[in-house]
Amino acid sequence: MDRMTTQLIDLAIADGGTGNAEVIRTLEKHLATLLDAPYALGVSSGTAALVCALHAVGVQPGDRVAVSALGPSMTGLAVVAAGAEPVFVDCRPGSFALATDALDAAAKAGPLAAVIPVPMWGYWDEDPQVLADLRRRGIPVIVDAAQAPFLRLGPQSLAESVDVICLSLHGRKPIKAGEGGACLTRNPELAERILAVRNFGQQTKFTGTRLDPTGPFASQFGSNFKINALGAAWALVQSTDVGALRSRFTTLRKTAQAAFEATGIAWQEAPQAGAVLEHGGYGLVALCADAGDAADMAHQLADSGIEVDTLRYSYAPMHHSPCFAGHQASTPAASDLAARAVACRLEAFPHPLTLGD
Ligand SMILES: *Cc1c(COP(=O)(O)O)cnc(C)c1O
């Protein structure tokens, strides 16, 4: 272990390793800068981030929450964990973005308490006007950016386009704490509520932009969604040199593109909005002409030792999971995209670079 990592882990241990340790404040500051959102709150997982965000925006048991059908089951499970009902929204044909007509239909069928778009593998293709309209109508937008910590938009940042950004710091995501996550927002009231949900319902006090839990427990609903300080220390080491992380993922992306090209099968990269300045950093998605081509490509990549999500999970809209069998959903565009997509995490590609290079 390098000296900085050892020192930060020592500091975390000196603070008892708890979710109130100073290393977490420092990590939160780095994440706030990275995502251009003044309030960043470390939490115990990406799922916990979604649960905290859902409570903070006021989602109540029984409420309907629209979720991108192409997100992983973890996103829908977080909605269920908050006691709400996931409403699976189809994508625009050939894109990971929410389809406007499907979103309208979901809102017509009953009030929506929140909407969760998911930039899968780092691809962001949402229509900013659609998100702005939702928020104007009082429907909060929570983005599950677990796979997109490096996503950058211009001229409006991601943090300006949504109410809460949720990150995962799981060991298979670009910034790693082992298990961990974060909620980011530009709204101080939402930040206070997220903190309360994370810290057993404690009230908070602002000191500058820093939130300090001060009041008694259970002043409102909360639980324990705090991040372990040892994991946070590890994530902090990575986030002190985000430039190195970013360039590592840029290099990995080139390696991945070359590997996809080498299969000789025709493919197109999944589309992104014109406003995307930087890919979210998690993976590469090839859209093939049909499911047969996608299967061929997936097998070729798997044969060369690269983990491919079509084989590991047989990628399909999340409502195909048994847990969601009771919920009605019709998402033909999402089914078509999932069948034609070959998706890989960038870190699955063999590359000589290692963290810290
Ligand atoms: C990994 C992931 C999650 C869950 O995050 P955890 O930290 O494992 O709880 C949720 N949503 C997406 C899009 C993910 O990739």
PDB file of C-alpha atoms in Angstrom, residues 26-315:
ATOM      1  CA  THR A  26     -12.761  15.233   2.631  1.00  0.00           C
ATOM      2  CA  LEU A  27     -14.101  12.620   0.219  1.00  0.00           C
ATOM      3  CA  GLU A  28     -17.417  14.490   0.086  1.00  0.00           C
ATOM      4  CA  LYS A  29     -15.572  17.702  -0.796  1.00  0.00           C
ATOM      5  CA  HIS A  30     -13.753  15.992  -3.691  1.00  0.00           C
ATOM      6  CA  LEU A  31     -16.974  14.432  -5.018  1.00  0.00           C
ATOM      7  CA  ALA A  32     -18.752  17.792  -4.767  1.00  0.00           C
ATOM      8  CA  THR A  33     -16.074  19.373  -6.956  1.00  0.00           C
ATOM      9  CA  LEU A  34     -16.036  16.468  -9.416  1.00  0.00           C
ATOM     10  CA  LEU A  35     -19.818  16.587  -9.963  1.00  0.00           C
ATOM     11  CA  ASP A  36     -20.300  20.333  -9.630  1.00  0.00           C
ATOM     12  CA  ALA A  37     -22.804  19.969  -6.773  1.00  0.00           C
ATOM     13  CA  PRO A  38     -22.020  21.820  -3.530  1.00  0.00           C
ATOM     14  CA  TYR A  39     -23.611  19.183  -1.282  1.00  0.00           C
ATOM     15  CA  ALA A  40     -22.175  15.679  -1.369  1.00  0.00           C
ATOM     16  CA  LEU A  41     -23.083  13.067   1.222  1.00  0.00           C
ATOM     17  CA  GLY A  42     -21.295   9.744   1.467  1.00  0.00           C
ATOM     18  CA  VAL A  43     -23.604   6.772   2.058  1.00  0.00           C
ATOM     19  CA  SER A  44     -23.185   3.033   2.457  1.00  0.00           C
ATOM     20  CA  SER A  45     -23.968   1.991  -1.148  1.00  0.00           C
ATOM     21  CA  GLY A  46     -25.419   3.133  -4.447  1.00  0.00           C
ATOM     22  CA  THR A  47     -28.682   1.504  -3.394  1.00  0.00           C
ATOM     23  CA  ALA A  48     -28.618   3.429  -0.093  1.00  0.00           C
ATOM     24  CA  ALA A  49     -28.023   6.623  -2.094  1.00  0.00           C
ATOM     25  CA  LEU A  50     -31.208   5.966  -4.082  1.00  0.00           C
ATOM     26  CA  VAL A  51     -33.215   5.132  -0.949  1.00  0.00           C
ATOM     27  CA  CYS A  52     -31.993   8.318   0.798  1.00  0.00           C
ATOM     28  CA  ALA A  53     -32.767  10.413  -2.290  1.00  0.00           C
ATOM     29  CA  LEU A  54     -36.264   8.936  -2.635  1.00  0.00           C
ATOM     30  CA  HIS A  55     -37.085   9.702   1.017  1.00  0.00           C
ATOM     31  CA  ALA A  56     -35.540  13.173   0.742  1.00  0.00           C
ATOM     32  CA  VAL A  57     -37.668  14.199  -2.246  1.00  0.00           C
ATOM     33  CA  GLY A  58     -40.751  13.095  -0.307  1.00  0.00           C
ATOM     34  CA  VAL A  59     -41.593   9.697  -1.810  1.00  0.00           C
ATOM     35  CA  GLN A  60     -44.096   7.947   0.462  1.00  0.00           C
ATOM     36  CA  PRO A  61     -45.085   4.296   0.698  1.00  0.00           C
ATOM     37  CA  GLY A  62     -47.408   3.414  -2.177  1.00  0.00           C
ATOM     38  CA  ASP A  63     -46.226   6.300  -4.380  1.00  0.00           C
ATOM     39  CA  ARG A  64     -45.417   5.619  -8.010  1.00  0.00           C
ATOM     40  CA  VAL A  65     -41.833   6.201  -9.126  1.00  0.00           C
ATOM     41  CA  ALA A  66     -40.897   6.059 -12.815  1.00  0.00           C
ATOM     42  CA  VAL A  67     -37.706   4.104 -13.506  1.00  0.00           C
ATOM     43  CA  SER A  68     -35.842   3.542 -16.745  1.00  0.00           C
ATOM     44  CA  ALA A  69     -36.651  -0.042 -17.767  1.00  0.00           C
ATOM     45  CA  LEU A  70     -33.046  -0.408 -18.990  1.00  0.00           C
ATOM     46  CA  GLY A  71     -31.557   0.246 -15.556  1.00  0.00           C
ATOM     47  CA  PRO A  72     -30.323  -2.694 -13.498  1.00  0.00           C
ATOM     48  CA  SER A  73     -32.683  -4.409 -11.067  1.00  0.00           C
ATOM     49  CA  MET A  74     -30.830  -2.572  -8.245  1.00  0.00           C
ATOM     50  CA  THR A  75     -32.551   0.672  -9.258  1.00  0.00           C
ATOM     51  CA  GLY A  76     -36.030  -0.855  -9.149  1.00  0.00           C
ATOM     52  CA  LEU A  77     -35.218  -2.641  -5.877  1.00  0.00           C
ATOM     53  CA  ALA A  78     -34.309   0.694  -4.265  1.00  0.00           C
ATOM     54  CA  VAL A  79     -37.760   2.010  -5.197  1.00  0.00           C
ATOM     55  CA  VAL A  80     -39.332  -1.083  -3.623  1.00  0.00           C
ATOM     56  CA  ALA A  81     -37.124  -0.618  -0.529  1.00  0.00           C
ATOM     57  CA  ALA A  82     -38.586   2.885  -0.125  1.00  0.00           C
ATOM     58  CA  GLY A  83     -42.063   1.306  -0.135  1.00  0.00           C
ATOM     59  CA  ALA A  84     -42.913   2.819  -3.509  1.00  0.00           C
ATOM     60  CA  GLU A  85     -44.121   1.204  -6.698  1.00  0.00           C
ATOM     61  CA  PRO A  86     -41.716   1.155  -9.662  1.00  0.00           C
ATOM     62  CA  VAL A  87     -43.258   2.190 -12.971  1.00  0.00           C
ATOM     63  CA  PHE A  88     -41.037   0.897 -15.767  1.00  0.00           C
ATOM     64  CA  VAL A  89     -40.569   3.431 -18.552  1.00  0.00           C
ATOM     65  CA  ASP A  90     -39.544   2.440 -22.060  1.00  0.00           C
ATOM     66  CA  CYS A  91     -36.555   4.009 -23.804  1.00  0.00           C
ATOM     67  CA  ARG A  92     -36.345   5.992 -27.032  1.00  0.00           C
ATOM     68  CA  PRO A  93     -35.692   3.482 -29.831  1.00  0.00           C
ATOM     69  CA  GLY A  94     -31.977   2.618 -29.892  1.00  0.00           C
ATOM     70  CA  SER A  95     -31.063   4.815 -26.908  1.00  0.00           C
ATOM     71  CA  PHE A  96     -30.745   4.551 -23.132  1.00  0.00           C
ATOM     72  CA  ALA A  97     -32.834   7.729 -22.759  1.00  0.00           C
ATOM     73  CA  LEU A  98     -36.382   7.741 -21.379  1.00  0.00           C
ATOM     74  CA  ALA A  99     -39.015   7.926 -24.145  1.00  0.00           C
ATOM     75  CA  THR A 100     -41.098  11.078 -23.791  1.00  0.00           C
ATOM     76  CA  ASP A 101     -44.355   9.388 -24.836  1.00  0.00           C
ATOM     77  CA  ALA A 102     -43.782   6.524 -22.381  1.00  0.00           C
ATOM     78  CA  LEU A 103     -43.092   9.030 -19.607  1.00  0.00           C
ATOM     79  CA  ASP A 104     -46.258  10.967 -20.497  1.00  0.00           C
ATOM     80  CA  ALA A 105     -48.291   7.747 -20.452  1.00  0.00           C
ATOM     81  CA  ALA A 106     -46.838   6.848 -17.029  1.00  0.00           C
ATOM     82  CA  ALA A 107     -47.780  10.297 -15.670  1.00  0.00           C
ATOM     83  CA  LYS A 108     -51.310  10.046 -17.141  1.00  0.00           C
ATOM     84  CA  ALA A 109     -51.878   6.633 -15.537  1.00  0.00           C
ATOM     85  CA  GLY A 110     -51.352   8.159 -12.085  1.00  0.00           C
ATOM     86  CA  PRO A 111     -49.264  10.775 -10.269  1.00  0.00           C
ATOM     87  CA  LEU A 112     -45.496  10.241 -10.269  1.00  0.00           C
ATOM     88  CA  ALA A 113     -43.608  11.027  -7.046  1.00  0.00           C
ATOM     89  CA  ALA A 114     -40.207  10.921  -8.779  1.00  0.00           C
ATOM     90  CA  VAL A 115     -38.485   9.907 -12.013  1.00  0.00           C
ATOM     91  CA  ILE A 116     -35.188   8.006 -12.166  1.00  0.00           C
ATOM     92  CA  PRO A 117     -33.237   8.071 -15.432  1.00  0.00           C
ATOM     93  CA  VAL A 118     -30.200   5.754 -15.520  1.00  0.00           C
ATOM     94  CA  PRO A 119     -27.162   6.586 -17.661  1.00  0.00           C
ATOM     95  CA  MET A 120     -26.277   2.940 -18.267  1.00  0.00           C
ATOM     96  CA  TRP A 121     -22.576   2.210 -18.820  1.00  0.00           C
ATOM     97  CA  GLY A 122     -22.051   5.986 -18.762  1.00  0.00           C
ATOM     98  CA  TYR A 123     -24.330   6.878 -21.713  1.00  0.00           C
ATOM     99  CA  TRP A 124     -26.449   9.980 -21.186  1.00  0.00           C
ATOM    100  CA  ASP A 125     -29.006  10.776 -23.879  1.00  0.00           C
ATOM    101  CA  GLU A 126     -31.846  12.414 -21.944  1.00  0.00           C
ATOM    102  CA  ASP A 127     -33.711  15.382 -23.412  1.00  0.00           C
ATOM    103  CA  PRO A 128     -32.932  18.291 -21.040  1.00  0.00           C
ATOM    104  CA  GLN A 129     -36.304  19.882 -21.849  1.00  0.00           C
ATOM    105  CA  VAL A 130     -38.167  16.779 -20.702  1.00  0.00           C
ATOM    106  CA  LEU A 131     -36.297  16.774 -17.371  1.00  0.00           C
ATOM    107  CA  ALA A 132     -36.877  20.522 -16.953  1.00  0.00           C
ATOM    108  CA  ASP A 133     -40.621  20.056 -17.628  1.00  0.00           C
ATOM    109  CA  LEU A 134     -40.881  17.290 -15.033  1.00  0.00           C
ATOM    110  CA  ARG A 135     -39.220  19.449 -12.395  1.00  0.00           C
ATOM    111  CA  ARG A 136     -41.388  22.432 -13.265  1.00  0.00           C
ATOM    112  CA  ARG A 137     -44.423  20.220 -12.676  1.00  0.00           C
ATOM    113  CA  GLY A 138     -43.018  19.378  -9.234  1.00  0.00           C
ATOM    114  CA  ILE A 139     -41.819  15.880 -10.136  1.00  0.00           C
ATOM    115  CA  PRO A 140     -38.278  15.442  -8.767  1.00  0.00           C
ATOM    116  CA  VAL A 141     -35.644  13.848 -10.993  1.00  0.00           C
ATOM    117  CA  ILE A 142     -33.137  11.525  -9.317  1.00  0.00           C
ATOM    118  CA  VAL A 143     -30.388  10.302 -11.624  1.00  0.00           C
ATOM    119  CA  ASP A 144     -28.904   6.890 -10.876  1.00  0.00           C
ATOM    120  CA  ALA A 145     -25.378   7.783 -12.012  1.00  0.00           C
ATOM    121  CA  ALA A 146     -23.801   4.696 -10.423  1.00  0.00           C
ATOM    122  CA  GLN A 147     -22.201   3.996 -13.801  1.00  0.00           C
ATOM    123  CA  ALA A 148     -21.411   7.572 -14.707  1.00  0.00           C
ATOM    124  CA  PRO A 149     -19.215   9.337 -12.128  1.00  0.00           C
ATOM    125  CA  PHE A 150     -17.250  11.135 -14.843  1.00  0.00           C
ATOM    126  CA  LEU A 151     -20.248  12.237 -16.879  1.00  0.00           C
ATOM    127  CA  ARG A 152     -19.878  15.871 -17.873  1.00  0.00           C
ATOM    128  CA  LEU A 153     -22.474  17.927 -19.702  1.00  0.00           C
ATOM    129  CA  GLY A 154     -22.302  21.378 -21.158  1.00  0.00           C
ATOM    130  CA  PRO A 155     -23.499  24.109 -20.917  1.00  0.00           C
ATOM    131  CA  GLN A 156     -25.775  22.931 -18.087  1.00  0.00           C
ATOM    132  CA  SER A 157     -24.127  20.476 -15.713  1.00  0.00           C
ATOM    133  CA  LEU A 158     -25.745  17.195 -14.704  1.00  0.00           C
ATOM    134  CA  ALA A 159     -26.217  18.570 -11.170  1.00  0.00           C
ATOM    135  CA  GLU A 160     -28.204  21.521 -12.578  1.00  0.00           C
ATOM    136  CA  SER A 161     -30.392  19.255 -14.705  1.00  0.00           C
ATOM    137  CA  VAL A 162     -31.620  16.994 -11.891  1.00  0.00           C
ATOM    138  CA  ASP A 163     -32.523  17.178  -8.182  1.00  0.00           C
ATOM    139  CA  VAL A 164     -30.236  14.458  -6.817  1.00  0.00           C
ATOM    140  CA  ILE A 165     -27.338  12.531  -8.361  1.00  0.00           C
ATOM    141  CA  CYS A 166     -26.753   9.079  -6.850  1.00  0.00           C
ATOM    142  CA  LEU A 167     -23.356   7.405  -7.167  1.00  0.00           C
ATOM    143  CA  SER A 168     -22.171   3.930  -6.261  1.00  0.00           C
ATOM    144  CA  LEU A 169     -18.631   3.488  -4.924  1.00  0.00           C
ATOM    145  CA  HIS A 170     -18.882  -0.300  -5.169  1.00  0.00           C
ATOM    146  CA  GLY A 171     -15.628  -2.125  -5.968  1.00  0.00           C
ATOM    147  CA  ARG A 172     -16.742  -2.712  -9.556  1.00  0.00           C
ATOM    148  CA  LYS A 173     -17.492   0.962 -10.242  1.00  0.00           C
ATOM    149  CA  PRO A 174     -14.910   3.538 -11.448  1.00  0.00           C
ATOM    150  CA  ILE A 175     -14.355   5.101  -7.992  1.00  0.00           C
ATOM    151  CA  LYS A 176     -14.149   2.383  -5.348  1.00  0.00           C
ATOM    152  CA  ALA A 177     -14.772   2.224  -1.618  1.00  0.00           C
ATOM    153  CA  GLY A 178     -15.498  -1.508  -1.584  1.00  0.00           C
ATOM    154  CA  GLU A 179     -19.100  -0.828  -0.641  1.00  0.00           C
ATOM    155  CA  GLY A 180     -20.202   2.797  -0.674  1.00  0.00           C
ATOM    156  CA  GLY A 181     -22.095   5.500  -2.467  1.00  0.00           C
ATOM    157  CA  ALA A 182     -22.937   9.190  -2.458  1.00  0.00           C
ATOM    158  CA  CYS A 183     -25.847  11.592  -2.950  1.00  0.00           C
ATOM    159  CA  LEU A 184     -25.101  14.932  -4.590  1.00  0.00           C
ATOM    160  CA  THR A 185     -27.365  17.926  -4.892  1.00  0.00           C
ATOM    161  CA  ARG A 186     -27.362  21.670  -5.345  1.00  0.00           C
ATOM    162  CA  ASN A 187     -30.392  22.020  -3.072  1.00  0.00           C
ATOM    163  CA  PRO A 188     -29.502  22.617   0.618  1.00  0.00           C
ATOM    164  CA  GLU A 189     -32.926  21.457   1.856  1.00  0.00           C
ATOM    165  CA  LEU A 190     -32.616  18.181   0.006  1.00  0.00           C
ATOM    166  CA  ALA A 191     -29.080  17.814   1.378  1.00  0.00           C
ATOM    167  CA  GLU A 192     -30.373  18.254   4.929  1.00  0.00           C
ATOM    168  CA  ARG A 193     -33.062  15.643   4.415  1.00  0.00           C
ATOM    169  CA  ILE A 194     -30.630  13.188   2.830  1.00  0.00           C
ATOM    170  CA  LEU A 195     -28.331  13.629   5.811  1.00  0.00           C
ATOM    171  CA  ALA A 196     -31.210  13.031   8.225  1.00  0.00           C
ATOM    172  CA  VAL A 197     -32.238   9.845   6.418  1.00  0.00           C
ATOM    173  CA  ARG A 198     -28.607   8.692   6.475  1.00  0.00           C
ATOM    174  CA  ASN A 199     -28.034   9.544  10.182  1.00  0.00           C
ATOM    175  CA  PHE A 200     -31.034   8.095  12.091  1.00  0.00           C
ATOM    176  CA  GLY A 201     -33.178  11.186  11.463  1.00  0.00           C
ATOM    177  CA  GLN A 202     -30.753  13.652  13.032  1.00  0.00           C
ATOM    178  CA  GLN A 203     -31.324  17.328  12.407  1.00  0.00           C
ATOM    179  CA  THR A 204     -28.444  19.225  10.861  1.00  0.00           C
ATOM    180  CA  LYS A 205     -26.711  22.548  11.165  1.00  0.00           C
ATOM    181  CA  PHE A 206     -25.024  24.402   8.328  1.00  0.00           C
ATOM    182  CA  THR A 207     -21.508  25.679   8.841  1.00  0.00           C
ATOM    183  CA  GLY A 208     -20.567  27.261   5.530  1.00  0.00           C
ATOM    184  CA  THR A 209     -21.527  24.619   2.989  1.00  0.00           C
ATOM    185  CA  ARG A 210     -20.776  21.860   5.465  1.00  0.00           C
ATOM    186  CA  LEU A 211     -23.641  20.005   7.093  1.00  0.00           C
ATOM    187  CA  ASP A 212     -23.159  18.826  10.667  1.00  0.00           C
ATOM    188  CA  PRO A 213     -25.514  16.371  12.318  1.00  0.00           C
ATOM    189  CA  THR A 214     -26.294  18.043  15.643  1.00  0.00           C
ATOM    190  CA  GLY A 215     -29.854  17.433  16.856  1.00  0.00           C
ATOM    191  CA  PRO A 216     -31.316  14.383  18.560  1.00  0.00           C
ATOM    192  CA  PHE A 217     -31.905  11.148  16.675  1.00  0.00           C
ATOM    193  CA  ALA A 218     -35.342  10.382  15.205  1.00  0.00           C
ATOM    194  CA  SER A 219     -36.384  14.038  14.860  1.00  0.00           C
ATOM    195  CA  GLN A 220     -37.697  12.657  11.547  1.00  0.00           C
ATOM    196  CA  PHE A 221     -37.481   9.333   9.745  1.00  0.00           C
ATOM    197  CA  GLY A 222     -33.954   8.038   9.251  1.00  0.00           C
ATOM    198  CA  SER A 223     -31.865   4.942   9.448  1.00  0.00           C
ATOM    199  CA  ASN A 224     -28.195   4.064   9.251  1.00  0.00           C
ATOM    200  CA  PHE A 225     -26.959   4.537   5.695  1.00  0.00           C
ATOM    201  CA  LYS A 226     -23.528   5.914   6.693  1.00  0.00           C
ATOM    202  CA  ILE A 227     -20.389   4.941   4.800  1.00  0.00           C
ATOM    203  CA  ASN A 228     -17.588   2.978   6.485  1.00  0.00           C
ATOM    204  CA  ALA A 229     -14.612   5.341   6.872  1.00  0.00           C
ATOM    205  CA  LEU A 230     -12.040   2.713   5.778  1.00  0.00           C
ATOM    206  CA  GLY A 231     -13.743   2.337   2.416  1.00  0.00           C
ATOM    207  CA  ALA A 232     -14.127   6.103   2.198  1.00  0.00           C
ATOM    208  CA  ALA A 233     -10.372   6.508   2.809  1.00  0.00           C
ATOM    209  CA  TRP A 234      -9.649   4.199  -0.121  1.00  0.00           C
ATOM    210  CA  ALA A 235     -12.074   6.141  -2.352  1.00  0.00           C
ATOM    211  CA  LEU A 236     -10.497   9.380  -1.174  1.00  0.00           C
ATOM    212  CA  VAL A 237      -7.056   8.240  -2.381  1.00  0.00           C
ATOM    213  CA  GLN A 238      -8.530   7.723  -5.865  1.00  0.00           C
ATOM    214  CA  SER A 239     -10.478  10.978  -5.857  1.00  0.00           C
ATOM    215  CA  THR A 240      -7.414  13.074  -4.994  1.00  0.00           C
ATOM    216  CA  ASP A 241      -6.179  12.383  -8.528  1.00  0.00           C
ATOM    217  CA  VAL A 242      -9.302  12.260 -10.639  1.00  0.00           C
ATOM    218  CA  GLY A 243      -7.220  13.359 -13.645  1.00  0.00           C
ATOM    219  CA  ALA A 244      -5.317  10.059 -13.478  1.00  0.00           C
ATOM    220  CA  LEU A 245      -8.558   8.097 -13.111  1.00  0.00           C
ATOM    221  CA  ARG A 246     -10.096   9.924 -16.042  1.00  0.00           C
ATOM    222  CA  SER A 247      -7.146   9.330 -18.333  1.00  0.00           C
ATOM    223  CA  ARG A 248      -7.062   5.689 -17.291  1.00  0.00           C
ATOM    224  CA  PHE A 249     -10.693   5.300 -18.383  1.00  0.00           C
ATOM    225  CA  THR A 250     -10.027   7.169 -21.627  1.00  0.00           C
ATOM    226  CA  THR A 251      -7.242   4.698 -22.416  1.00  0.00           C
ATOM    227  CA  LEU A 252      -9.400   1.739 -21.415  1.00  0.00           C
ATOM    228  CA  ARG A 253     -12.107   2.999 -23.768  1.00  0.00           C
ATOM    229  CA  LYS A 254      -9.699   2.951 -26.703  1.00  0.00           C
ATOM    230  CA  THR A 255      -8.653  -0.599 -25.808  1.00  0.00           C
ATOM    231  CA  ALA A 256     -12.311  -1.613 -25.615  1.00  0.00           C
ATOM    232  CA  GLN A 257     -13.145  -0.037 -28.971  1.00  0.00           C
ATOM    233  CA  ALA A 258     -10.227  -1.889 -30.589  1.00  0.00           C
ATOM    234  CA  ALA A 259     -11.436  -5.182 -29.087  1.00  0.00           C
ATOM    235  CA  PHE A 260     -14.969  -4.591 -30.423  1.00  0.00           C
ATOM    236  CA  GLU A 261     -13.564  -3.700 -33.880  1.00  0.00           C
ATOM    237  CA  ALA A 262     -11.433  -6.852 -33.897  1.00  0.00           C
ATOM    238  CA  THR A 263     -14.587  -9.022 -33.870  1.00  0.00           C
ATOM    239  CA  GLY A 264     -15.278  -7.932 -37.465  1.00  0.00           C
ATOM    240  CA  ILE A 265     -19.005  -7.622 -36.694  1.00  0.00           C
ATOM    241  CA  ALA A 266     -20.746  -4.392 -37.693  1.00  0.00           C
ATOM    242  CA  TRP A 267     -21.741  -2.280 -34.686  1.00  0.00           C
ATOM    243  CA  GLN A 268     -22.625   1.246 -33.724  1.00  0.00           C
ATOM    244  CA  GLU A 269     -21.902   2.805 -30.399  1.00  0.00           C
ATOM    245  CA  ALA A 270     -24.981   3.578 -28.267  1.00  0.00           C
ATOM    246  CA  PRO A 271     -25.881   7.243 -28.789  1.00  0.00           C
ATOM    247  CA  GLN A 272     -25.286  10.113 -26.373  1.00  0.00           C
ATOM    248  CA  ALA A 273     -26.789  13.583 -26.147  1.00  0.00           C
ATOM    249  CA  GLY A 274     -25.003  16.329 -28.042  1.00  0.00           C
ATOM    250  CA  ALA A 275     -24.332  18.009 -24.681  1.00  0.00           C
ATOM    251  CA  VAL A 276     -22.094  15.179 -23.416  1.00  0.00           C
ATOM    252  CA  LEU A 277     -18.543  16.484 -22.986  1.00  0.00           C
ATOM    253  CA  GLU A 278     -17.228  13.379 -21.309  1.00  0.00           C
ATOM    254  CA  HIS A 279     -18.527   9.817 -21.266  1.00  0.00           C
ATOM    255  CA  GLY A 280     -19.560   8.563 -17.829  1.00  0.00           C
ATOM    256  CA  GLY A 281     -16.598   6.211 -17.820  1.00  0.00           C
ATOM    257  CA  TYR A 282     -18.046   2.833 -16.884  1.00  0.00           C
ATOM    258  CA  GLY A 283     -18.384   0.835 -20.071  1.00  0.00           C
ATOM    259  CA  LEU A 284     -18.725   0.487 -23.818  1.00  0.00           C
ATOM    260  CA  VAL A 285     -21.980  -0.533 -25.499  1.00  0.00           C
ATOM    261  CA  ALA A 286     -22.122  -1.771 -29.096  1.00  0.00           C
ATOM    262  CA  LEU A 287     -25.502  -1.930 -30.805  1.00  0.00           C
ATOM    263  CA  CYS A 288     -25.473  -4.671 -33.465  1.00  0.00           C
ATOM    264  CA  ALA A 289     -27.816  -5.129 -36.444  1.00  0.00           C
ATOM    265  CA  ASP A 290     -29.712  -7.950 -34.747  1.00  0.00           C
ATOM    266  CA  ALA A 291     -29.678 -10.318 -31.789  1.00  0.00           C
ATOM    267  CA  GLY A 292     -27.697 -12.940 -33.755  1.00  0.00           C
ATOM    268  CA  ASP A 293     -24.827 -10.541 -34.438  1.00  0.00           C
ATOM    269  CA  ALA A 294     -24.896  -9.425 -30.802  1.00  0.00           C
ATOM    270  CA  ALA A 295     -24.624 -13.043 -29.623  1.00  0.00           C
ATOM    271  CA  ASP A 296     -21.705 -13.695 -32.035  1.00  0.00           C
ATOM    272  CA  MET A 297     -19.875 -10.616 -30.846  1.00  0.00           C
ATOM    273  CA  ALA A 298     -20.506 -11.454 -27.193  1.00  0.00           C
ATOM    274  CA  HIS A 299     -19.120 -14.974 -27.686  1.00  0.00           C
ATOM    275  CA  GLN A 300     -16.006 -13.715 -29.470  1.00  0.00           C
ATOM    276  CA  LEU A 301     -15.295 -11.226 -26.693  1.00  0.00           C
ATOM    277  CA  ALA A 302     -15.971 -13.801 -23.991  1.00  0.00           C
ATOM    278  CA  ASP A 303     -13.658 -16.293 -25.769  1.00  0.00           C
ATOM    279  CA  SER A 304     -10.856 -13.735 -25.572  1.00  0.00           C
ATOM    280  CA  GLY A 305     -11.368 -13.529 -21.809  1.00  0.00           C
ATOM    281  CA  ILE A 306     -13.441 -10.338 -21.633  1.00  0.00           C
ATOM    282  CA  GLU A 307     -16.476 -10.354 -19.379  1.00  0.00           C
ATOM    283  CA  VAL A 308     -19.552  -9.478 -21.379  1.00  0.00           C
ATOM    284  CA  ASP A 309     -22.810  -8.475 -19.770  1.00  0.00           C
ATOM    285  CA  THR A 310     -25.032 -10.126 -22.373  1.00  0.00           C
ATOM    286  CA  LEU A 311     -23.620 -13.471 -21.190  1.00  0.00           C
ATOM    287  CA  ARG A 312     -23.362 -12.775 -17.492  1.00  0.00           C
ATOM    288  CA  TYR A 313     -26.817 -11.331 -17.027  1.00  0.00           C
ATOM    289  CA  SER A 314     -28.499 -11.873 -20.413  1.00  0.00           C
ATOM    290  CA  TYR A 315     -29.287  -8.168 -20.472  1.00  0.00           C
TER     291      TYR A 315
END
